[in-house]
Coordinates of C-alpha atoms in Angstrom, one line a residue:
Chain R
M1 CA 75.8 -99.6 -7.5
S2 CA 72.8 -99.1 -9.7
L3 CA 71.4 -95.9 -11.2
V4 CA 67.7 -95.8 -11.8
F5 CA 65.8 -93.3 -13.8
T6 CA 62.0 -93.6 -13.3
N7 CA 59.1 -92.1 -15.4
I8 CA 61.1 -89.0 -16.4
D9 CA 59.5 -86.2 -18.3
F10 CA 61.8 -83.5 -19.6
A11 CA 61.6 -80.4 -21.8
Y12 CA 64.2 -77.6 -22.0
S13 CA 61.4 -75.0 -21.6
K14 CA 57.6 -75.0 -21.3
K15 CA 57.4 -73.6 -24.9
E16 CA 59.5 -76.4 -26.4
K17 CA 58.5 -79.9 -27.4
P18 CA 59.2 -82.4 -24.7
I19 CA 62.4 -84.5 -25.2
L20 CA 61.4 -87.3 -22.9
K21 CA 58.0 -88.6 -21.7
Q22 CA 57.7 -91.3 -19.0
A23 CA 61.2 -92.5 -19.7
S24 CA 62.7 -95.2 -17.5
L25 CA 66.2 -96.7 -17.5
E26 CA 68.3 -98.8 -15.1
L27 CA 72.1 -99.1 -15.1
K28 CA 73.2 -102.3 -13.4
P29 CA 76.7 -103.2 -12.1
G30 CA 78.6 -105.3 -14.6
R31 CA 76.3 -104.4 -17.6
I32 CA 76.9 -102.3 -20.6
A33 CA 73.9 -100.5 -21.9
V34 CA 73.9 -98.6 -25.2
L35 CA 71.6 -95.8 -26.0
L36 CA 70.6 -95.5 -29.6
G37 CA 68.5 -92.9 -31.5
N38 CA 68.5 -90.3 -34.2
N39 CA 70.4 -87.0 -33.9
G40 CA 68.5 -84.7 -31.6
A41 CA 66.4 -87.5 -30.1
G42 CA 67.7 -86.7 -26.6
K43 CA 70.6 -89.1 -26.0
T44 CA 72.9 -86.4 -24.6
T45 CA 69.9 -85.0 -22.6
I46 CA 69.6 -88.3 -20.9
L47 CA 73.3 -88.3 -20.0
R48 CA 73.0 -84.7 -18.7
L49 CA 70.0 -85.8 -16.5
L50 CA 72.0 -88.8 -15.2
L51 CA 74.9 -86.5 -14.4
G52 CA 72.7 -84.2 -12.5
L53 CA 73.4 -81.3 -14.8
L54 CA 69.7 -81.0 -15.7
K55 CA 66.7 -81.5 -13.5
P56 CA 63.7 -83.6 -14.7
N57 CA 60.3 -82.0 -14.9
L58 CA 58.7 -85.1 -13.5
G59 CA 60.0 -88.5 -12.2
T60 CA 62.9 -89.5 -10.0
I61 CA 66.5 -90.5 -10.4
T62 CA 68.1 -92.6 -7.7
L63 CA 71.6 -93.8 -7.0
D64 CA 71.5 -97.0 -5.0
G65 CA 68.1 -96.0 -3.8
Q66 CA 69.1 -92.5 -2.8
D67 CA 67.3 -89.6 -4.4
Y68 CA 69.6 -87.5 -6.6
R69 CA 68.4 -84.3 -5.0
Q70 CA 69.9 -85.4 -1.7
I71 CA 73.3 -86.3 -3.2
K72 CA 76.0 -83.5 -3.2
R73 CA 77.7 -82.9 -6.6
S74 CA 81.1 -83.7 -5.1
Q75 CA 79.7 -87.1 -4.0
L76 CA 78.1 -87.8 -7.3
A77 CA 81.4 -87.0 -9.1
K78 CA 83.0 -89.9 -7.2
Q79 CA 80.3 -92.3 -8.4
I80 CA 79.8 -91.3 -12.0
A81 CA 82.6 -90.7 -14.6
Y82 CA 81.7 -88.9 -17.8
V83 CA 83.2 -88.8 -21.3
P84 CA 81.8 -86.0 -23.3
Q85 CA 81.2 -86.2 -27.1
S86 CA 83.8 -83.6 -28.1
P87 CA 86.1 -83.1 -25.2
S88 CA 88.1 -79.9 -25.0
F89 CA 91.2 -79.4 -22.9
A90 CA 93.2 -76.3 -21.7
N91 CA 96.8 -76.0 -22.9
S92 CA 98.3 -78.2 -20.3
P93 CA 100.2 -81.5 -20.5
V94 CA 98.0 -84.6 -21.3
I95 CA 99.0 -86.1 -17.9
D96 CA 97.6 -83.1 -16.1
A97 CA 94.4 -83.4 -18.1
I98 CA 94.1 -87.1 -17.1
L99 CA 94.9 -86.4 -13.5
M100 CA 91.9 -84.0 -13.4
G101 CA 89.8 -87.1 -13.1
R102 CA 91.1 -87.3 -9.5
L103 CA 89.8 -83.9 -8.6
P104 CA 86.8 -85.2 -6.6
Y105 CA 89.3 -87.1 -4.4
S106 CA 92.2 -84.7 -4.3
P107 CA 90.8 -81.2 -4.7
H108 CA 94.2 -79.4 -4.0
I109 CA 97.3 -81.6 -4.5
Y110 CA 97.5 -84.9 -6.3
K111 CA 98.7 -87.8 -4.2
P112 CA 101.2 -90.5 -5.4
A113 CA 98.2 -92.9 -5.7
D114 CA 96.6 -90.5 -8.1
L115 CA 99.7 -90.4 -10.2
K116 CA 99.8 -94.2 -10.2
K117 CA 96.2 -94.4 -11.5
A118 CA 97.1 -91.8 -14.2
E119 CA 100.0 -93.9 -15.3
E120 CA 97.9 -97.0 -15.5
A121 CA 95.3 -95.3 -17.6
I122 CA 98.0 -93.8 -19.9
S123 CA 99.4 -97.3 -20.4
R124 CA 96.0 -98.9 -21.0
L125 CA 95.1 -96.4 -23.7
S126 CA 98.7 -96.4 -25.2
L127 CA 99.1 -92.6 -24.5
Q128 CA 102.7 -92.8 -23.3
S129 CA 104.1 -90.8 -26.2
L130 CA 101.5 -88.1 -25.7
A131 CA 101.7 -87.8 -21.9
Y132 CA 103.6 -84.5 -21.9
Q133 CA 102.2 -83.0 -25.1
D134 CA 99.8 -80.0 -25.0
A135 CA 96.3 -81.5 -24.6
S136 CA 94.7 -78.6 -26.4
H137 CA 96.6 -79.5 -29.6
L138 CA 95.6 -83.1 -29.8
S139 CA 93.4 -84.5 -32.6
G140 CA 89.8 -85.3 -32.0
G141 CA 90.5 -89.0 -31.6
E142 CA 93.4 -88.4 -29.2
K143 CA 91.2 -86.1 -27.1
Q144 CA 88.6 -88.9 -26.9
K145 CA 91.2 -91.3 -25.6
V146 CA 92.4 -88.7 -23.0
A147 CA 88.8 -88.1 -21.9
L148 CA 88.4 -91.9 -21.4
A149 CA 91.7 -92.1 -19.5
R150 CA 90.4 -89.3 -17.3
A151 CA 87.1 -91.2 -16.7
L152 CA 89.2 -94.3 -15.8
V153 CA 91.3 -92.6 -13.2
N154 CA 88.1 -91.2 -11.7
D155 CA 87.5 -94.8 -10.5
A156 CA 83.7 -94.3 -10.5
N157 CA 81.2 -97.2 -10.3
I158 CA 79.2 -95.8 -13.2
M159 CA 80.6 -94.6 -16.6
L160 CA 78.6 -92.4 -19.0
L161 CA 80.0 -92.0 -22.4
D162 CA 78.7 -89.8 -25.2
E163 CA 79.8 -91.1 -28.6
P164 CA 83.2 -92.2 -27.2
T165 CA 84.4 -93.7 -30.5
S166 CA 83.1 -91.1 -33.0
A167 CA 86.6 -89.8 -33.8
L168 CA 88.6 -93.0 -33.2
D169 CA 90.3 -95.1 -35.9
V170 CA 89.7 -98.9 -36.1
K171 CA 92.6 -99.8 -33.8
A172 CA 91.7 -97.3 -31.1
T173 CA 88.0 -98.2 -31.3
K174 CA 88.9 -101.9 -30.7
E175 CA 91.2 -100.8 -27.8
V176 CA 88.4 -98.7 -26.3
M177 CA 85.8 -101.4 -26.7
G178 CA 88.1 -103.8 -24.9
I179 CA 88.7 -101.4 -22.0
L180 CA 84.9 -100.8 -21.6
K181 CA 84.2 -104.6 -21.5
E182 CA 87.0 -105.0 -19.0
E183 CA 85.6 -102.2 -16.8
A184 CA 82.1 -103.9 -16.9
S185 CA 83.7 -107.2 -16.0
K186 CA 85.1 -105.4 -12.8
G187 CA 81.5 -104.6 -11.9
K188 CA 81.0 -101.1 -13.3
A189 CA 77.7 -100.0 -14.8
I190 CA 78.2 -98.4 -18.2
L191 CA 76.0 -96.4 -20.5
A192 CA 77.3 -95.3 -23.9
C193 CA 75.5 -93.3 -26.6
L194 CA 76.5 -94.7 -30.0
H195 CA 75.5 -94.0 -33.6
D196 CA 77.2 -97.1 -35.1
I197 CA 74.6 -99.9 -34.7
E198 CA 77.1 -102.6 -35.5
L199 CA 79.5 -101.4 -32.9
A200 CA 76.7 -101.0 -30.4
Y201 CA 75.7 -104.7 -31.0
R202 CA 79.3 -105.8 -30.3
L203 CA 79.6 -103.8 -27.1
A204 CA 76.2 -103.9 -25.5
D205 CA 74.5 -106.3 -23.1
E206 CA 71.3 -104.3 -23.4
F207 CA 69.9 -101.4 -25.4
Y208 CA 67.8 -98.3 -24.9
L209 CA 66.2 -96.8 -28.0
L210 CA 64.8 -93.3 -28.2
I211 CA 61.7 -93.3 -30.3
E212 CA 59.6 -90.1 -30.3
E213 CA 60.2 -89.0 -26.7
R214 CA 59.8 -92.6 -25.5
L215 CA 62.7 -94.7 -24.2
I216 CA 62.3 -98.4 -25.3
H217 CA 64.3 -101.0 -23.4
I218 CA 65.7 -103.9 -25.4
P219 CA 67.0 -106.3 -22.6
N220 CA 69.3 -108.4 -24.8
K221 CA 70.9 -108.7 -28.2
Q222 CA 68.3 -111.2 -29.5
S223 CA 65.5 -108.6 -29.1
L224 CA 67.2 -106.0 -31.2
T225 CA 65.1 -106.6 -34.4
E226 CA 65.0 -104.9 -37.7
E227 CA 61.6 -103.6 -37.0
V228 CA 62.7 -101.9 -33.7
L229 CA 65.7 -100.3 -35.5
Q230 CA 63.5 -99.1 -38.4
R231 CA 61.1 -97.5 -35.9
A232 CA 64.0 -95.9 -34.0
Y233 CA 65.8 -94.5 -37.1
G234 CA 62.8 -94.0 -39.4
V235 CA 64.6 -95.6 -42.3
D236 CA 64.4 -98.9 -44.2
L237 CA 67.3 -101.0 -43.0
K238 CA 68.2 -104.6 -43.1
I239 CA 70.2 -106.5 -40.5
K240 CA 72.1 -109.7 -40.9
L241 CA 73.8 -111.8 -38.2
L242 CA 77.0 -113.5 -39.2
D243 CA 79.2 -115.4 -36.7
G244 CA 77.6 -113.4 -33.9
E245 CA 78.3 -110.1 -35.5
L246 CA 75.6 -107.7 -36.7
F247 CA 75.7 -106.1 -40.1
V248 CA 73.4 -103.3 -41.1
S249 CA 72.6 -102.3 -44.7
Y250 CA 70.5 -99.3 -45.5
L251 CA 67.9 -99.4 -48.3
Chain P
M1 CA 109.9 -102.6 -19.8
E2 CA 106.5 -101.2 -18.8
K3 CA 107.9 -100.4 -15.3
D4 CA 110.7 -98.4 -17.0
A5 CA 108.2 -96.5 -19.1
S6 CA 106.2 -95.6 -16.0
L7 CA 109.3 -94.6 -14.2
T8 CA 110.2 -92.3 -17.0
L9 CA 106.7 -90.9 -16.9
L10 CA 107.0 -90.2 -13.2
S11 CA 110.4 -88.7 -13.4
R12 CA 109.4 -86.5 -16.2
R13 CA 106.5 -85.2 -14.1
Q14 CA 108.9 -84.6 -11.2
K15 CA 111.2 -82.7 -13.5
L16 CA 108.3 -80.7 -14.8
I17 CA 107.3 -79.7 -11.3
R18 CA 110.9 -79.0 -10.3
N19 CA 111.2 -76.7 -13.3
R20 CA 108.1 -74.9 -12.3
Y21 CA 109.5 -74.3 -8.8
I22 CA 112.8 -73.1 -10.3
L23 CA 111.0 -70.6 -12.5
L24 CA 109.0 -69.3 -9.5
G25 CA 112.2 -68.9 -7.6
V26 CA 113.9 -67.0 -10.5
L27 CA 110.9 -64.7 -10.8
L28 CA 110.9 -64.0 -7.1
L29 CA 114.6 -63.2 -7.3
L30 CA 113.9 -60.9 -10.3
L31 CA 111.2 -59.2 -8.3
L32 CA 113.6 -58.4 -5.5
V33 CA 116.3 -57.3 -8.0
F34 CA 113.8 -54.9 -9.7
A35 CA 112.6 -53.7 -6.3
L36 CA 116.2 -52.9 -5.3
L37 CA 116.9 -51.2 -8.7
S38 CA 113.8 -49.2 -8.3
L39 CA 114.9 -48.0 -4.9
L40 CA 118.5 -47.2 -5.9
V41 CA 118.4 -45.9 -9.5
D42 CA 118.3 -42.1 -10.2
N43 CA 120.3 -41.2 -7.1
H44 CA 119.9 -37.3 -7.0
G45 CA 123.6 -36.9 -6.1
L46 CA 123.4 -39.5 -3.3
S47 CA 126.0 -42.2 -3.1
W48 CA 125.0 -45.8 -3.8
G49 CA 126.2 -46.7 -0.3
D50 CA 124.2 -44.0 1.3
E51 CA 121.1 -45.1 -0.6
F52 CA 121.7 -48.8 0.3
L53 CA 122.1 -48.0 4.0
A54 CA 118.9 -45.9 3.8
I55 CA 116.9 -49.0 2.9
F56 CA 117.6 -50.1 6.5
G57 CA 117.1 -46.6 7.9
Q58 CA 120.9 -46.2 8.4
G59 CA 121.6 -43.6 5.6
S60 CA 121.8 -39.8 5.7
H61 CA 118.6 -38.0 6.6
E62 CA 118.0 -37.0 2.9
A63 CA 118.6 -40.6 1.7
N64 CA 116.3 -42.0 4.4
V65 CA 113.5 -39.7 3.4
I66 CA 113.9 -40.4 -0.4
I67 CA 114.4 -44.2 -0.1
R68 CA 112.1 -45.1 2.8
N69 CA 109.3 -42.4 2.6
I70 CA 109.1 -41.8 -1.1
R71 CA 110.5 -44.7 -3.1
G72 CA 109.8 -47.4 -0.6
R73 CA 106.1 -46.6 -0.8
R74 CA 105.9 -46.7 -4.6
V75 CA 108.0 -49.9 -4.8
L76 CA 105.7 -51.7 -2.3
A77 CA 102.6 -50.3 -4.1
A78 CA 104.0 -51.5 -7.5
I79 CA 104.7 -55.0 -6.1
V80 CA 101.3 -55.4 -4.4
V81 CA 99.2 -53.8 -7.1
G82 CA 101.1 -55.4 -10.0
M83 CA 100.7 -58.9 -8.3
G84 CA 97.1 -58.4 -7.5
L85 CA 96.0 -57.0 -10.9
S86 CA 97.8 -59.7 -12.8
A87 CA 96.6 -62.6 -10.7
S88 CA 93.1 -61.2 -10.9
G89 CA 93.3 -61.0 -14.7
A90 CA 94.3 -64.7 -14.8
V91 CA 91.4 -65.6 -12.6
M92 CA 88.9 -63.5 -14.6
Q93 CA 90.1 -65.0 -17.9
S94 CA 89.8 -68.5 -16.4
T95 CA 86.4 -68.1 -14.7
L96 CA 84.8 -66.3 -17.7
K97 CA 86.6 -68.5 -20.2
N98 CA 87.4 -65.2 -22.1
P99 CA 90.9 -64.1 -23.1
M100 CA 89.6 -60.5 -23.3
A101 CA 88.5 -60.5 -19.6
S102 CA 90.5 -58.4 -17.2
P103 CA 90.2 -57.2 -13.6
S104 CA 88.1 -54.3 -14.9
T105 CA 85.6 -56.5 -16.8
L106 CA 82.9 -56.0 -14.2
G107 CA 83.1 -52.2 -14.8
V108 CA 85.0 -51.7 -11.5
S109 CA 87.4 -49.1 -12.9
E110 CA 84.7 -47.0 -14.4
S111 CA 82.6 -47.1 -11.3
A112 CA 85.6 -46.2 -9.1
T113 CA 86.3 -43.3 -11.5
F114 CA 82.7 -42.1 -11.2
G115 CA 82.9 -42.3 -7.3
A116 CA 86.2 -40.4 -7.3
T117 CA 84.8 -37.7 -9.7
L118 CA 81.7 -37.2 -7.5
A119 CA 83.9 -36.7 -4.5
I120 CA 86.2 -34.3 -6.3
L121 CA 83.3 -32.3 -7.6
F122 CA 80.9 -32.3 -4.6
L123 CA 83.3 -32.6 -1.7
S124 CA 85.8 -30.1 -3.1
G125 CA 88.4 -32.9 -3.5
G126 CA 90.4 -31.3 -6.2
A127 CA 92.7 -28.2 -6.1
F128 CA 95.4 -26.4 -8.0
S129 CA 98.5 -25.9 -5.9
S130 CA 102.0 -24.5 -6.6
S131 CA 103.1 -28.0 -7.5
G132 CA 100.3 -28.5 -10.0
I133 CA 97.0 -30.3 -9.8
S134 CA 96.3 -32.2 -6.6
I135 CA 93.7 -34.1 -4.7
S136 CA 92.9 -32.1 -1.6
S137 CA 90.7 -34.7 0.1
P138 CA 92.4 -37.9 -0.8
Y139 CA 90.6 -40.0 1.9
A140 CA 87.1 -38.9 0.7
V141 CA 88.0 -39.5 -2.9
T142 CA 89.5 -42.9 -2.2
G143 CA 86.4 -43.8 0.0
F144 CA 84.0 -42.8 -2.7
A145 CA 85.9 -44.6 -5.4
F146 CA 85.9 -47.8 -3.3
L147 CA 82.2 -47.4 -2.4
F148 CA 81.2 -47.2 -6.0
S149 CA 83.4 -50.1 -7.1
V150 CA 81.8 -52.3 -4.4
L151 CA 78.4 -51.1 -5.7
A152 CA 79.3 -52.1 -9.2
I153 CA 80.5 -55.5 -8.0
L154 CA 77.3 -56.1 -6.1
I155 CA 75.1 -55.0 -9.0
I156 CA 76.9 -57.3 -11.5
L157 CA 77.1 -60.3 -9.3
G158 CA 73.5 -59.8 -8.2
L159 CA 72.4 -59.6 -11.9
S160 CA 74.6 -62.5 -12.9
K161 CA 73.2 -64.8 -10.1
I162 CA 69.8 -64.7 -11.9
K163 CA 71.4 -66.4 -14.9
G164 CA 73.5 -68.8 -12.8
F165 CA 76.8 -66.8 -13.4
A166 CA 76.8 -67.7 -17.1
P167 CA 80.2 -66.3 -18.3
E168 CA 78.8 -64.4 -21.3
I169 CA 76.1 -62.7 -19.1
V170 CA 78.7 -61.7 -16.5
A171 CA 81.1 -60.2 -19.1
L172 CA 78.4 -58.4 -21.1
S173 CA 76.7 -57.0 -18.0
G174 CA 80.1 -55.8 -16.8
V175 CA 80.8 -54.1 -20.1
A176 CA 77.3 -52.5 -20.0
L177 CA 77.7 -51.3 -16.4
G178 CA 81.2 -49.9 -17.2
M179 CA 79.7 -47.9 -20.1
L180 CA 76.9 -46.6 -17.9
F181 CA 79.4 -45.4 -15.2
Q182 CA 81.6 -43.9 -18.0
A183 CA 78.6 -42.0 -19.3
L184 CA 77.7 -40.8 -15.8
T185 CA 81.3 -39.6 -15.2
N186 CA 81.2 -37.7 -18.5
L187 CA 77.9 -36.1 -17.6
V188 CA 79.1 -35.0 -14.1
Q189 CA 82.4 -33.7 -15.6
Y190 CA 80.4 -31.7 -18.1
F191 CA 79.1 -29.5 -15.3
A192 CA 82.4 -29.4 -13.4
S193 CA 84.7 -26.3 -12.9
D194 CA 88.1 -26.3 -14.6
T195 CA 89.9 -27.1 -11.4
A196 CA 87.6 -30.0 -10.5
L197 CA 87.7 -31.4 -14.0
A198 CA 91.5 -31.3 -14.1
S199 CA 91.6 -32.9 -10.7
A200 CA 89.1 -35.6 -11.8
V201 CA 91.1 -36.4 -14.9
Y202 CA 94.4 -36.3 -12.9
W203 CA 92.9 -38.9 -10.5
T204 CA 92.3 -41.4 -13.3
F205 CA 96.1 -41.5 -14.1
G206 CA 97.6 -44.4 -12.4
D207 CA 100.0 -43.0 -9.8
L208 CA 101.9 -45.3 -7.4
T209 CA 103.1 -42.4 -5.3
R210 CA 99.5 -41.6 -4.2
A211 CA 99.2 -44.5 -1.8
T212 CA 100.2 -43.8 1.8
Y213 CA 101.9 -46.6 3.9
E214 CA 98.5 -47.1 5.7
Q215 CA 96.8 -47.6 2.3
I216 CA 99.6 -50.0 1.2
Y217 CA 99.0 -52.1 4.3
I218 CA 95.3 -52.1 3.5
L219 CA 96.2 -53.2 -0.1
M220 CA 98.4 -56.0 1.3
A221 CA 95.7 -57.1 3.8
V222 CA 93.2 -57.4 0.9
I223 CA 95.4 -58.6 -1.9
F224 CA 97.6 -61.3 -0.3
P225 CA 94.8 -63.3 1.3
C226 CA 92.9 -63.1 -2.1
L227 CA 95.9 -64.5 -3.9
L228 CA 96.0 -67.4 -1.4
V229 CA 92.3 -68.1 -2.1
F230 CA 93.0 -68.0 -5.8
L231 CA 95.7 -70.7 -5.3
L232 CA 93.3 -72.8 -3.3
L233 CA 90.7 -72.5 -6.1
S234 CA 93.1 -73.0 -8.9
P235 CA 92.5 -76.8 -9.5
K236 CA 88.8 -76.1 -9.7
L237 CA 89.4 -73.1 -12.0
N238 CA 91.3 -75.5 -14.3
A239 CA 88.2 -77.7 -14.5
I240 CA 86.0 -74.7 -15.2
E241 CA 88.3 -73.7 -18.0
E242 CA 87.4 -76.9 -19.8
G243 CA 83.7 -76.1 -19.7
D244 CA 81.0 -75.9 -17.1
E245 CA 79.6 -79.3 -18.0
T246 CA 83.0 -81.0 -17.5
A247 CA 83.7 -79.1 -14.3
K248 CA 80.3 -80.0 -12.8
S249 CA 80.8 -83.7 -13.7
L250 CA 84.0 -83.5 -11.7
G251 CA 82.1 -82.3 -8.7
V252 CA 82.9 -78.6 -9.0
N253 CA 80.3 -76.1 -7.8
V254 CA 80.8 -73.9 -10.8
G255 CA 78.5 -71.1 -9.8
L256 CA 80.1 -70.8 -6.3
I257 CA 83.7 -70.9 -7.6
R258 CA 82.9 -68.4 -10.3
F259 CA 81.2 -66.1 -7.8
I260 CA 84.2 -66.3 -5.4
G261 CA 86.7 -65.7 -8.2
L262 CA 84.9 -62.7 -9.6
L263 CA 84.2 -61.2 -6.2
L264 CA 87.8 -61.4 -5.1
A265 CA 89.3 -60.3 -8.5
S266 CA 87.0 -57.3 -8.5
L267 CA 87.8 -56.5 -4.8
I268 CA 91.5 -56.4 -5.7
T269 CA 90.7 -54.1 -8.6
A270 CA 88.5 -51.9 -6.4
V271 CA 91.2 -51.4 -3.7
S272 CA 93.9 -50.9 -6.3
V273 CA 92.0 -48.4 -8.4
S274 CA 90.8 -46.6 -5.3
F275 CA 94.3 -46.2 -3.9
V276 CA 96.5 -45.7 -7.0
G277 CA 94.1 -45.0 -9.9
I278 CA 93.7 -46.9 -13.1
I279 CA 96.7 -49.2 -14.1
G280 CA 95.7 -50.5 -17.5
F281 CA 96.8 -53.6 -19.4
I282 CA 98.7 -55.4 -16.5
G283 CA 95.7 -57.6 -15.8
L284 CA 94.8 -58.2 -19.4
V285 CA 98.2 -58.8 -21.1
I286 CA 100.4 -60.5 -18.5
P287 CA 98.1 -63.5 -17.8
Q288 CA 97.6 -63.9 -21.6
V289 CA 101.4 -63.9 -22.3
M290 CA 102.1 -66.2 -19.4
K291 CA 99.4 -68.6 -20.5
R292 CA 101.0 -68.9 -23.9
L293 CA 104.5 -69.4 -22.4
I294 CA 103.8 -71.8 -19.5
G295 CA 100.3 -73.2 -20.2
A296 CA 96.9 -72.8 -18.6
D297 CA 97.4 -74.7 -15.3
N298 CA 96.1 -72.1 -12.9
R299 CA 98.0 -73.7 -10.0
Y300 CA 101.1 -72.4 -11.7
L301 CA 99.8 -69.7 -14.0
I302 CA 98.3 -67.6 -11.1
P303 CA 101.6 -67.3 -9.0
V304 CA 103.7 -66.8 -12.2
S305 CA 101.3 -64.1 -13.4
A306 CA 101.4 -62.4 -10.0
L307 CA 105.2 -62.3 -9.9
V308 CA 105.5 -61.1 -13.5
G309 CA 102.8 -58.5 -12.8
G310 CA 104.9 -57.1 -9.9
I311 CA 108.1 -57.1 -11.9
V312 CA 106.4 -55.3 -14.9
L313 CA 104.8 -52.7 -12.8
L314 CA 108.1 -52.1 -11.0
F315 CA 109.8 -51.8 -14.3
C316 CA 107.2 -49.4 -15.7
D317 CA 107.3 -47.3 -12.6
L318 CA 111.1 -47.1 -12.9
L319 CA 110.7 -46.0 -16.5
S320 CA 108.1 -43.4 -15.5
R321 CA 110.7 -41.9 -13.2
I322 CA 113.8 -41.9 -15.4
L323 CA 112.4 -41.4 -19.0
L324 CA 112.0 -37.6 -18.5
S325 CA 114.4 -36.4 -15.8
G326 CA 112.6 -34.5 -13.1
T327 CA 109.1 -35.5 -14.3
N328 CA 107.1 -38.5 -13.2
L329 CA 105.1 -39.8 -16.1
P330 CA 101.8 -41.5 -15.2
V331 CA 102.6 -45.2 -14.8
G332 CA 99.1 -46.2 -15.8
A333 CA 99.7 -44.6 -19.2
L334 CA 103.1 -46.3 -19.6
T335 CA 101.7 -49.8 -18.8
A336 CA 99.1 -49.2 -21.6
I337 CA 101.7 -47.9 -24.0
I338 CA 103.9 -51.0 -23.5
G339 CA 101.0 -53.4 -23.1
A340 CA 99.0 -52.4 -26.1
P341 CA 101.5 -53.5 -28.8
I342 CA 102.1 -56.8 -26.9
F343 CA 98.4 -57.4 -26.8
I344 CA 98.0 -56.7 -30.5
Y345 CA 100.8 -59.1 -31.2
I346 CA 99.1 -61.8 -29.2
L347 CA 95.8 -61.2 -31.1
L348 CA 97.5 -61.4 -34.5
T349 CA 99.5 -64.5 -33.7
N350 CA 96.4 -66.2 -32.2
R351 CA 94.5 -65.5 -35.5
R352 CA 97.4 -66.9 -37.5
R353 CA 97.3 -70.1 -35.4
N354 CA 93.5 -70.4 -35.7
G355 CA 93.4 -69.6 -39.4

């Protein structure tokens, strides 16, 4: 299942500066795309457009060739799972917060199959000890893991993640990166906004860089050059490749 | 090993759900016990046996009249209104993501009071009688109160639709409309005669004896189906509570669910206020306290709040009868007197936790 975003123009209001001009993007099955850009460049706006929460001023968004405007929200929720940047949960057990990912499929009562999926996600993210704790009292990192577990139980073909590792420690980051790669290998299309360029390099198959309202596509790791990154971030930086890993130093 | 862990996870969830059902059963039992107590306590020289038989219409004539015609009505009214207001409060707080929201947030109580005041003043709805102040045209007064409550609901929901039912717009518009109707009531009362003014003020006191059996059946016909809809909406309300963006990404039509929740919660308030006057704090405090005790899962919070609302209103009504022998205190005032300190306690403990 592919999600295509073609020639999108977007501004929050006519009086405000446009966030996106003629932006195009394609999420393909089995590929992880990472969206890079400065704070306020419009990364979260792109995710909101892809989720159907915002409507573009110009351009089209299609899911497997079908125009977004013709797809019901309840249908879209079965195809796209979302992990917000700072997830917040009501004071309910973590397992219930995770099960909410099955809401598009089981709007009234969760079925045994839903519980099984929740258990799997809990196990994959090592959340067993937290399963019956109050989700509203978790730390930022734990909340991010719960939000990812919810996205996993959603079983959608496309995953959109907004800074999914921003509050995670090294071990959890490694765990989450492994899970995302595993999901991509199962054929899911993944788009993650990230600030950490080194992490992005490790995770991504391709990149999208937001530079002054334009979305630049970098189709592979080799094309991610110093010059492109300097343009995107507006700072002098140096990159170095060592054993296939990218290291960034700021001047 | 992993299988064992997942079994434990499953069995813990089954236990959690079983405990929830047990608590609901206990609360239902408590509601019945309080209903029975409310029917039987303060026996006016009647024997307990006579009173008990009167519940089934088999007591003495006097006992039958007291238990079935007088107390039976107020017990039923307390259960239905208490359940309705408390569940509505839970829904309002959830849909508006605002712990200060209550069934009256949309200005329904104030608009009903304005309607009732108009009817008392212009349709000669109020009177002094040998037994004190009374409402001489109860149907006209109730009808006007209901008409203006519905008007307030339509105005607020109409205005809120323009801004896509943003919770802060709904809450603030409700507060503004409530203040407008309060001011209009004050203005109309300023020109009222002493009798009409006393009757208008008397009407605002929550009084469970006011509702006739026909009105209680109307209350039931409105409130119980609304409670059922609340239960059906509850998983979606859970998603809304975590933020509009999250709920929409889970396929929830946030605007529609918020509209239905607000409409039904306000409708419950409108019929309750119109038939029994203003019963404060039930809809504000009980869902708050229950949320702290049992969590925010609306599938569970709504029925628990409803049952506790019924129990508390029955208890307050019982107190209103027995605190001063021979005098019925206004139950609406009692709920506020008991509810206000509890609410302040909640606010203070919340601040402590946040700080």
